[in-house]
PDB file of C-alpha atoms in Angstrom:
ATOM      1  CA  UNK A   1       0.000   0.000   0.000  1.00 54.00           C
ATOM      2  CA  UNK A   2       2.809   2.434   0.874  1.00 62.00           C
ATOM      3  CA  UNK A   3       5.345   2.962  -1.925  1.00 67.00           C
ATOM      4  CA  UNK A   4       8.876   3.535  -0.613  1.00 69.00           C
ATOM      5  CA  UNK A   5       9.843   5.283  -3.851  1.00 75.00           C
ATOM      6  CA  UNK A   6       7.309   8.002  -3.036  1.00 71.00           C
ATOM      7  CA  UNK A   7       8.949   8.551   0.348  1.00 76.00           C
ATOM      8  CA  UNK A   8      12.405   8.772  -1.220  1.00 74.00           C
ATOM      9  CA  UNK A   9      11.122  11.240  -3.819  1.00 75.00           C
ATOM     10  CA  UNK A  10       9.664  13.307  -0.983  1.00 72.00           C
ATOM     11  CA  UNK A  11      13.029  13.241   0.782  1.00 75.00           C
ATOM     12  CA  UNK A  12      14.803  14.644  -2.286  1.00 77.00           C
ATOM     13  CA  UNK A  13      12.439  17.634  -2.161  1.00 78.00           C
ATOM     14  CA  UNK A  14      12.664  18.010   1.607  1.00 84.00           C
ATOM     15  CA  UNK A  15      11.829  21.561   2.652  1.00 85.00           C
ATOM     16  CA  UNK A  16      13.298  23.266   5.741  1.00 89.00           C
ATOM     17  CA  UNK A  17      11.500  23.207   9.070  1.00 87.00           C
ATOM     18  CA  UNK A  18       8.857  25.965   9.299  1.00 85.00           C
ATOM     19  CA  UNK A  19      10.613  27.305  12.391  1.00 87.00           C
ATOM     20  CA  UNK A  20      13.809  27.689  10.326  1.00 89.00           C
ATOM     21  CA  UNK A  21      11.980  29.600   7.599  1.00 87.00           C
ATOM     22  CA  UNK A  22      10.587  31.981  10.220  1.00 87.00           C
ATOM     23  CA  UNK A  23      14.027  32.468  11.759  1.00 89.00           C
ATOM     24  CA  UNK A  24      15.640  33.174   8.378  1.00 89.00           C
ATOM     25  CA  UNK A  25      12.895  35.643   7.492  1.00 89.00           C
ATOM     26  CA  UNK A  26      13.519  37.534  10.734  1.00 89.00           C
ATOM     27  CA  UNK A  27      17.284  37.578  10.159  1.00 89.00           C
ATOM     28  CA  UNK A  28      16.999  38.822   6.580  1.00 88.00           C
ATOM     29  CA  UNK A  29      14.687  41.612   7.729  1.00 88.00           C
ATOM     30  CA  UNK A  30      17.379  43.002  10.038  1.00 86.00           C
ATOM     31  CA  UNK A  31      19.139  46.153   8.931  1.00 82.00           C
ATOM     32  CA  UNK A  32      22.548  44.692   9.748  1.00 84.00           C
ATOM     33  CA  UNK A  33      22.486  41.037   8.759  1.00 82.00           C
ATOM     34  CA  UNK A  34      24.465  38.877  11.190  1.00 82.00           C
ATOM     35  CA  UNK A  35      26.066  36.233   8.992  1.00 84.00           C
ATOM     36  CA  UNK A  36      26.990  34.136  12.021  1.00 88.00           C
ATOM     37  CA  UNK A  37      23.320  33.883  12.986  1.00 90.00           C
ATOM     38  CA  UNK A  38      22.474  32.933   9.404  1.00 89.00           C
ATOM     39  CA  UNK A  39      25.092  30.197   9.466  1.00 90.00           C
ATOM     40  CA  UNK A  40      23.712  28.889  12.765  1.00 92.00           C
ATOM     41  CA  UNK A  41      20.154  28.802  11.422  1.00 91.00           C
ATOM     42  CA  UNK A  42      21.187  26.709   8.429  1.00 91.00           C
ATOM     43  CA  UNK A  43      23.392  24.406  10.514  1.00 93.00           C
ATOM     44  CA  UNK A  44      20.411  23.564  12.759  1.00 94.00           C
ATOM     45  CA  UNK A  45      18.150  22.525   9.873  1.00 93.00           C
ATOM     46  CA  UNK A  46      18.338  19.052   8.345  1.00 93.00           C
ATOM     47  CA  UNK A  47      17.108  19.964   4.852  1.00 91.00           C
ATOM     48  CA  UNK A  48      19.262  23.080   4.476  1.00 92.00           C
ATOM     49  CA  UNK A  49      22.359  21.352   5.825  1.00 93.00           C
ATOM     50  CA  UNK A  50      21.890  18.573   3.274  1.00 91.00           C
ATOM     51  CA  UNK A  51      21.248  21.047   0.431  1.00 90.00           C
ATOM     52  CA  UNK A  52      24.354  23.061   1.286  1.00 91.00           C
ATOM     53  CA  UNK A  53      26.594  19.988   1.529  1.00 91.00           C
ATOM     54  CA  UNK A  54      25.251  18.602  -1.741  1.00 90.00           C
ATOM     55  CA  UNK A  55      25.899  21.897  -3.511  1.00 89.00           C
ATOM     56  CA  UNK A  56      29.412  22.171  -2.095  1.00 89.00           C
ATOM     57  CA  UNK A  57      30.264  18.596  -3.036  1.00 87.00           C
ATOM     58  CA  UNK A  58      28.930  19.132  -6.553  1.00 86.00           C
ATOM     59  CA  UNK A  59      31.076  22.255  -6.951  1.00 82.00           C
ATOM     60  CA  UNK A  60      34.186  20.708  -5.398  1.00 71.00           C
ATOM     61  CA  UNK A  61      37.062  19.396  -7.492  1.00 62.00           C
ATOM     62  CA  UNK A  62      37.917  16.990  -4.678  1.00 57.00           C
ATOM     63  CA  UNK A  63      36.454  13.535  -4.147  1.00 59.00           C
ATOM     64  CA  UNK A  64      32.656  13.536  -4.104  1.00 58.00           C
ATOM     65  CA  UNK A  65      31.142  13.799  -0.589  1.00 57.00           C
ATOM     66  CA  UNK A  66      34.405  15.241   0.806  1.00 79.00           C
ATOM     67  CA  UNK A  67      32.563  18.276   2.284  1.00 87.00           C
ATOM     68  CA  UNK A  68      31.081  17.107   5.581  1.00 90.00           C
ATOM     69  CA  UNK A  69      30.212  20.216   7.616  1.00 91.00           C
ATOM     70  CA  UNK A  70      28.196  23.380   7.044  1.00 91.00           C
ATOM     71  CA  UNK A  71      31.258  25.510   7.797  1.00 90.00           C
ATOM     72  CA  UNK A  72      33.273  23.691   5.117  1.00 90.00           C
ATOM     73  CA  UNK A  73      30.395  24.041   2.654  1.00 91.00           C
ATOM     74  CA  UNK A  74      30.155  27.799   3.202  1.00 90.00           C
ATOM     75  CA  UNK A  75      33.928  28.098   2.852  1.00 88.00           C
ATOM     76  CA  UNK A  76      33.650  26.326  -0.515  1.00 88.00           C
ATOM     77  CA  UNK A  77      30.587  28.170  -1.819  1.00 90.00           C
ATOM     78  CA  UNK A  78      30.923  31.567  -0.174  1.00 90.00           C
ATOM     79  CA  UNK A  79      28.624  33.554   2.112  1.00 86.00           C
ATOM     80  CA  UNK A  80      26.722  34.991  -0.863  1.00 89.00           C
ATOM     81  CA  UNK A  81      25.366  31.517  -1.639  1.00 89.00           C
ATOM     82  CA  UNK A  82      24.285  31.141   1.994  1.00 87.00           C
ATOM     83  CA  UNK A  83      22.373  34.430   1.833  1.00 89.00           C
ATOM     84  CA  UNK A  84      20.836  33.424  -1.511  1.00 90.00           C
ATOM     85  CA  UNK A  85      19.701  30.095  -0.045  1.00 87.00           C
ATOM     86  CA  UNK A  86      18.131  31.846   2.939  1.00 87.00           C
ATOM     87  CA  UNK A  87      16.331  34.261   0.625  1.00 90.00           C
ATOM     88  CA  UNK A  88      14.904  31.411  -1.464  1.00 88.00           C
ATOM     89  CA  UNK A  89      13.671  29.649   1.673  1.00 84.00           C
ATOM     90  CA  UNK A  90      11.803  32.714   2.955  1.00 83.00           C
ATOM     91  CA  UNK A  91      10.217  33.337  -0.449  1.00 82.00           C
ATOM     92  CA  UNK A  92       8.962  29.767  -0.724  1.00 76.00           C
ATOM     93  CA  UNK A  93       7.677  29.694   2.850  1.00 68.00           C
ATOM     94  CA  UNK A  94       5.309  32.573   2.100  1.00 60.00           C
ATOM     95  CA  UNK A  95       3.441  30.308  -0.325  1.00 56.00           C
ATOM     96  CA  UNK A  96       3.152  27.327   2.015  1.00 57.00           C
ATOM     97  CA  UNK A  97      -0.295  26.429   3.428  1.00 52.00           C
ATOM     98  CA  UNK A  98      -0.895  26.654   7.152  1.00 52.00           C
ATOM     99  CA  UNK A  99      -0.343  23.320   8.883  1.00 52.00           C
ATOM    100  CA  UNK A 100      -0.177  24.090  12.583  1.00 55.00           C
ATOM    101  CA  UNK A 101      -0.602  20.496  13.735  1.00 54.00           C
ATOM    102  CA  UNK A 102       2.216  19.231  11.534  1.00 57.00           C
ATOM    103  CA  UNK A 103       4.345  22.224  12.484  1.00 72.00           C
ATOM    104  CA  UNK A 104       4.003  21.289  16.173  1.00 78.00           C
ATOM    105  CA  UNK A 105       5.249  17.764  15.428  1.00 79.00           C
ATOM    106  CA  UNK A 106       8.089  19.091  13.322  1.00 84.00           C
ATOM    107  CA  UNK A 107       9.127  21.624  15.935  1.00 87.00           C
ATOM    108  CA  UNK A 108       9.433  18.778  18.427  1.00 89.00           C
ATOM    109  CA  UNK A 109      11.608  16.865  15.958  1.00 91.00           C
ATOM    110  CA  UNK A 110      13.618  20.029  15.259  1.00 93.00           C
ATOM    111  CA  UNK A 111      14.344  20.497  18.980  1.00 94.00           C
ATOM    112  CA  UNK A 112      15.453  16.876  19.270  1.00 95.00           C
ATOM    113  CA  UNK A 113      17.787  17.189  16.269  1.00 95.00           C
ATOM    114  CA  UNK A 114      19.267  20.482  17.473  1.00 96.00           C
ATOM    115  CA  UNK A 115      19.824  18.986  20.938  1.00 97.00           C
ATOM    116  CA  UNK A 116      21.771  16.118  19.365  1.00 97.00           C
ATOM    117  CA  UNK A 117      23.931  18.544  17.376  1.00 96.00           C
ATOM    118  CA  UNK A 118      24.555  20.646  20.495  1.00 97.00           C
ATOM    119  CA  UNK A 119      25.552  17.501  22.401  1.00 97.00           C
ATOM    120  CA  UNK A 120      28.287  16.851  19.843  1.00 97.00           C
ATOM    121  CA  UNK A 121      29.446  20.462  20.065  1.00 95.00           C
ATOM    122  CA  UNK A 122      29.896  20.163  23.825  1.00 96.00           C
ATOM    123  CA  UNK A 123      31.221  16.607  23.961  1.00 96.00           C
ATOM    124  CA  UNK A 124      34.905  17.563  23.669  1.00 93.00           C
ATOM    125  CA  UNK A 125      34.792  18.877  27.244  1.00 94.00           C
ATOM    126  CA  UNK A 126      33.987  15.420  28.599  1.00 95.00           C
ATOM    127  CA  UNK A 127      36.065  13.021  26.511  1.00 93.00           C
ATOM    128  CA  UNK A 128      39.720  12.718  25.599  1.00 91.00           C
ATOM    129  CA  UNK A 129      38.802  11.071  22.294  1.00 91.00           C
ATOM    130  CA  UNK A 130      38.904  13.124  19.120  1.00 93.00           C
ATOM    131  CA  UNK A 131      35.341  13.804  17.999  1.00 94.00           C
ATOM    132  CA  UNK A 132      35.023  13.163  14.237  1.00 95.00           C
ATOM    133  CA  UNK A 133      34.615  16.343  12.216  1.00 93.00           C
ATOM    134  CA  UNK A 134      31.336  15.239  10.642  1.00 95.00           C
ATOM    135  CA  UNK A 135      29.779  14.174  13.963  1.00 96.00           C
ATOM    136  CA  UNK A 136      27.610  17.293  14.389  1.00 96.00           C
ATOM    137  CA  UNK A 137      26.254  16.886  10.854  1.00 96.00           C
ATOM    138  CA  UNK A 138      25.481  13.206  11.448  1.00 96.00           C
ATOM    139  CA  UNK A 139      23.841  13.990  14.807  1.00 97.00           C
ATOM    140  CA  UNK A 140      21.643  16.673  13.238  1.00 96.00           C
ATOM    141  CA  UNK A 141      20.574  14.255  10.487  1.00 96.00           C
ATOM    142  CA  UNK A 142      20.147  11.155  12.664  1.00 95.00           C
ATOM    143  CA  UNK A 143      16.328  11.342  12.549  1.00 92.00           C
ATOM    144  CA  UNK A 144      15.950  12.549   8.963  1.00 92.00           C
ATOM    145  CA  UNK A 145      14.048   9.334   8.240  1.00 89.00           C
ATOM    146  CA  UNK A 146      11.355  10.450  10.691  1.00 87.00           C
ATOM    147  CA  UNK A 147      11.153  13.873   9.055  1.00 88.00           C
ATOM    148  CA  UNK A 148      10.706  12.317   5.621  1.00 85.00           C
ATOM    149  CA  UNK A 149       7.938  10.075   6.972  1.00 82.00           C
ATOM    150  CA  UNK A 150       6.159  12.976   8.688  1.00 81.00           C
ATOM    151  CA  UNK A 151       6.201  14.995   5.471  1.00 82.00           C
ATOM    152  CA  UNK A 152       5.052  12.048   3.359  1.00 78.00           C
ATOM    153  CA  UNK A 153       2.158  11.064   5.618  1.00 73.00           C
ATOM    154  CA  UNK A 154       1.033  14.670   6.100  1.00 69.00           C
ATOM    155  CA  UNK A 155       0.429  14.802   2.340  1.00 65.00           C
ATOM    156  CA  UNK A 156      -0.615  11.227   1.563  1.00 61.00           C
ATOM    157  CA  UNK A 157      -2.430   9.907   4.634  1.00 55.00           C
ATOM    158  CA  UNK A 158      -5.825  11.101   3.409  1.00 54.00           C
ATOM    159  CA  UNK A 159      -5.456   9.192   0.146  1.00 57.00           C
ATOM    160  CA  UNK A 160      -4.109   6.117   1.928  1.00 52.00           C
ATOM    161  CA  UNK A 161      -7.055   6.086   4.341  1.00 49.00           C
ATOM    162  CA  UNK A 162      -9.457   6.309   1.419  1.00 56.00           C
ATOM    163  CA  UNK A 163      -7.828   3.241  -0.098  1.00 58.00           C
ATOM    164  CA  UNK A 164      -8.208   1.310   3.166  1.00 59.00           C
ATOM    165  CA  UNK A 165     -11.889   0.541   2.679  1.00 58.00           C
ATOM    166  CA  UNK A 166     -12.085  -2.407   5.111  1.00 62.00           C
ATOM    167  CA  UNK A 167     -11.034  -2.869   8.750  1.00 63.00           C
ATOM    168  CA  UNK A 168      -8.429  -5.392   7.566  1.00 64.00           C
ATOM    169  CA  UNK A 169      -6.936  -2.899   5.090  1.00 57.00           C
ATOM    170  CA  UNK A 170      -6.870  -0.186   7.764  1.00 56.00           C
ATOM    171  CA  UNK A 171      -5.088  -2.533  10.186  1.00 63.00           C
ATOM    172  CA  UNK A 172      -2.537  -3.337   7.475  1.00 63.00           C
ATOM    173  CA  UNK A 173      -1.967   0.382   6.840  1.00 53.00           C
ATOM    174  CA  UNK A 174      -1.438   1.040  10.559  1.00 66.00           C
ATOM    175  CA  UNK A 175       1.027  -1.855  10.693  1.00 66.00           C
ATOM    176  CA  UNK A 176       2.975  -0.515   7.699  1.00 64.00           C
ATOM    177  CA  UNK A 177       3.158   2.979   9.195  1.00 64.00           C
ATOM    178  CA  UNK A 178       4.390   1.609  12.543  1.00 69.00           C
ATOM    179  CA  UNK A 179       6.982  -0.564  10.809  1.00 68.00           C
ATOM    180  CA  UNK A 180       8.337   2.366   8.796  1.00 70.00           C
ATOM    181  CA  UNK A 181       8.771   4.529  11.900  1.00 71.00           C
ATOM    182  CA  UNK A 182      10.395   1.576  13.698  1.00 70.00           C
ATOM    183  CA  UNK A 183      12.917   1.394  10.819  1.00 82.00           C
ATOM    184  CA  UNK A 184      13.396   5.141  10.414  1.00 87.00           C
ATOM    185  CA  UNK A 185      17.148   4.787  10.978  1.00 91.00           C
ATOM    186  CA  UNK A 186      17.559   2.498   7.969  1.00 88.00           C
ATOM    187  CA  UNK A 187      15.313   4.766   5.905  1.00 87.00           C
ATOM    188  CA  UNK A 188      17.343   7.803   6.958  1.00 90.00           C
ATOM    189  CA  UNK A 189      20.580   6.137   5.908  1.00 92.00           C
ATOM    190  CA  UNK A 190      19.177   5.411   2.441  1.00 89.00           C
ATOM    191  CA  UNK A 191      18.097   9.052   2.142  1.00 91.00           C
ATOM    192  CA  UNK A 192      21.522  10.357   3.181  1.00 93.00           C
ATOM    193  CA  UNK A 193      23.220   8.047   0.685  1.00 91.00           C
ATOM    194  CA  UNK A 194      20.809   9.254  -1.978  1.00 88.00           C
ATOM    195  CA  UNK A 195      21.852  12.823  -1.215  1.00 88.00           C
ATOM    196  CA  UNK A 196      25.455  11.851  -1.939  1.00 88.00           C
ATOM    197  CA  UNK A 197      26.720  12.743   1.527  1.00 91.00           C
ATOM    198  CA  UNK A 198      29.709  11.000   3.104  1.00 92.00           C
ATOM    199  CA  UNK A 199      29.247   7.239   3.690  1.00 93.00           C
ATOM    200  CA  UNK A 200      30.375   7.715   7.295  1.00 95.00           C
ATOM    201  CA  UNK A 201      27.425  10.068   7.903  1.00 96.00           C
ATOM    202  CA  UNK A 202      24.968   7.584   6.398  1.00 95.00           C
ATOM    203  CA  UNK A 203      26.418   4.816   8.575  1.00 96.00           C
ATOM    204  CA  UNK A 204      26.072   6.925  11.727  1.00 97.00           C
ATOM    205  CA  UNK A 205      22.447   7.717  10.862  1.00 96.00           C
ATOM    206  CA  UNK A 206      21.715   4.029  10.274  1.00 95.00           C
ATOM    207  CA  UNK A 207      23.251   2.864  13.549  1.00 95.00           C
ATOM    208  CA  UNK A 208      22.381   5.759  15.864  1.00 94.00           C
ATOM    209  CA  UNK A 209      20.168   3.438  17.951  1.00 91.00           C
ATOM    210  CA  UNK A 210      22.562   0.486  18.120  1.00 90.00           C
ATOM    211  CA  UNK A 211      26.131   1.548  17.344  1.00 93.00           C
ATOM    212  CA  UNK A 212      28.592  -1.146  16.220  1.00 90.00           C
ATOM    213  CA  UNK A 213      31.687  -1.605  18.403  1.00 82.00           C
ATOM    214  CA  UNK A 214      34.853   0.347  17.652  1.00 84.00           C
ATOM    215  CA  UNK A 215      33.121   2.944  15.471  1.00 93.00           C
ATOM    216  CA  UNK A 216      33.722   6.287  17.163  1.00 94.00           C
ATOM    217  CA  UNK A 217      31.412   8.312  14.921  1.00 96.00           C
ATOM    218  CA  UNK A 218      28.480   5.946  15.467  1.00 96.00           C
ATOM    219  CA  UNK A 219      29.156   5.931  19.210  1.00 95.00           C
ATOM    220  CA  UNK A 220      29.234   9.743  19.306  1.00 96.00           C
ATOM    221  CA  UNK A 221      25.958  10.084  17.381  1.00 97.00           C
ATOM    222  CA  UNK A 222      24.349   7.431  19.585  1.00 95.00           C
ATOM    223  CA  UNK A 223      25.399   9.341  22.694  1.00 95.00           C
ATOM    224  CA  UNK A 224      24.115  12.581  21.155  1.00 96.00           C
ATOM    225  CA  UNK A 225      20.780  10.867  20.568  1.00 95.00           C
ATOM    226  CA  UNK A 226      20.738   9.726  24.215  1.00 93.00           C
ATOM    227  CA  UNK A 227      21.339  13.289  25.395  1.00 95.00           C
ATOM    228  CA  UNK A 228      18.629  14.570  23.048  1.00 95.00           C
ATOM    229  CA  UNK A 229      16.185  12.026  24.477  1.00 93.00           C
ATOM    230  CA  UNK A 230      16.757  13.598  27.883  1.00 93.00           C
ATOM    231  CA  UNK A 231      16.769  17.248  26.786  1.00 94.00           C
ATOM    232  CA  UNK A 232      14.174  17.129  23.989  1.00 89.00           C
ATOM    233  CA  UNK A 233      12.277  13.824  24.066  1.00 85.00           C
ATOM    234  CA  UNK A 234      10.092  12.960  21.093  1.00 73.00           C
ATOM    235  CA  UNK A 235       6.440  12.179  21.761  1.00 64.00           C
ATOM    236  CA  UNK A 236       5.795   8.442  21.926  1.00 57.00           C
ATOM    237  CA  UNK A 237       9.470   7.608  21.479  1.00 59.00           C
ATOM    238  CA  UNK A 238      10.657   4.668  23.544  1.00 57.00           C
ATOM    239  CA  UNK A 239      14.188   5.154  24.935  1.00 54.00           C
ATOM    240  CA  UNK A 240      16.627   2.907  23.099  1.00 57.00           C
ATOM    241  CA  UNK A 241      20.117   3.384  24.380  1.00 58.00           C
ATOM    242  CA  UNK A 242      23.275   1.537  25.224  1.00 63.00           C
ATOM    243  CA  UNK A 243      24.126   2.097  28.911  1.00 67.00           C
ATOM    244  CA  UNK A 244      27.820   1.507  28.236  1.00 75.00           C
ATOM    245  CA  UNK A 245      28.005   4.031  25.371  1.00 76.00           C
ATOM    246  CA  UNK A 246      29.258   6.955  27.514  1.00 86.00           C
ATOM    247  CA  UNK A 247      31.996   4.865  29.121  1.00 84.00           C
ATOM    248  CA  UNK A 248      33.204   3.608  25.723  1.00 85.00           C
ATOM    249  CA  UNK A 249      33.808   7.265  24.828  1.00 90.00           C
ATOM    250  CA  UNK A 250      35.451   7.944  28.172  1.00 90.00           C
ATOM    251  CA  UNK A 251      32.507  10.002  29.459  1.00 93.00           C
ATOM    252  CA  UNK A 252      31.747   9.565  33.166  1.00 92.00           C
ATOM    253  CA  UNK A 253      28.211   9.592  34.555  1.00 91.00           C
ATOM    254  CA  UNK A 254      28.953  12.976  36.110  1.00 94.00           C
ATOM    255  CA  UNK A 255      30.213  14.210  32.764  1.00 94.00           C
ATOM    256  CA  UNK A 256      27.083  12.910  31.037  1.00 94.00           C
ATOM    257  CA  UNK A 257      24.905  14.762  33.527  1.00 94.00           C
ATOM    258  CA  UNK A 258      26.855  17.979  32.992  1.00 96.00           C
ATOM    259  CA  UNK A 259      26.587  17.546  29.230  1.00 96.00           C
ATOM    260  CA  UNK A 260      22.811  17.133  29.477  1.00 96.00           C
ATOM    261  CA  UNK A 261      22.519  20.256  31.625  1.00 96.00           C
ATOM    262  CA  UNK A 262      24.694  22.220  29.216  1.00 97.00           C
ATOM    263  CA  UNK A 263      22.676  21.094  26.193  1.00 97.00           C
ATOM    264  CA  UNK A 264      19.383  21.925  27.921  1.00 96.00           C
ATOM    265  CA  UNK A 265      20.598  25.450  28.609  1.00 97.00           C
ATOM    266  CA  UNK A 266      21.910  25.960  25.070  1.00 95.00           C
ATOM    267  CA  UNK A 267      18.762  24.487  23.541  1.00 96.00           C
ATOM    268  CA  UNK A 268      16.523  26.917  25.402  1.00 95.00           C
ATOM    269  CA  UNK A 269      18.755  29.815  24.330  1.00 94.00           C
ATOM    270  CA  UNK A 270      18.441  28.714  20.696  1.00 93.00           C
ATOM    271  CA  UNK A 271      14.683  28.120  20.985  1.00 90.00           C
ATOM    272  CA  UNK A 272      14.131  31.626  22.386  1.00 89.00           C
ATOM    273  CA  UNK A 273      15.881  33.134  19.363  1.00 84.00           C
ATOM    274  CA  UNK A 274      13.758  31.028  17.016  1.00 82.00           C
ATOM    275  CA  UNK A 275      10.414  32.266  18.386  1.00 72.00           C
TER     276      UNK A 275
END
């Protein structure tokens, strides 16, 4: 009943979070545009981060997918491209229909993703291990599979329900939806690979719930997800974490607590600016 190709096509046209569009609109309206704030807004949005990295990789003479961070992408493309991207986003957002219920769900997912990225940013204070350069990007994108599913079902659920004309068909549809969300990590990895981003990022997205041993990037993103579950839990999400993950990265329980407190504070500071 549900065609995966439709979900992947939706992912390739993934639009920024509504809260990001509002933030960019406010920044562009300022008399003195703060480019640092613009960079931050893009780096906290899954769709815009992916778009920027794809553009930078396409323009790079180096090996494809070599650009792995927003900062590197802006260095390759220039700040003018960042401003142009922000302008396009605000123009498109003015033509989007109101969808307050979906926006509430997406804002929750946005907070969770930002919390994960902030956890990576602060992790160096609590571990002696070198945090991989692309870890913040991978942490931000770790739930991109969920975002793609939310967008797809917000547009297609009405048609799918119409097709489910019997109780048995409706039960099958509910089962398929639940299964897809249960496997959002695998779906997210396929999406990231389809975007042409670094294989290491796709792998971290795929294994953010159950990291393989001796893979530092996957361990870091898994820990970031754990912190995000504490600081910005997703509705209906069942905690899935590895209790030994912090210790494998050399993070003590006290350090983990301090990291969670730090992320909570930073997240609220960011959220206040995005209102």
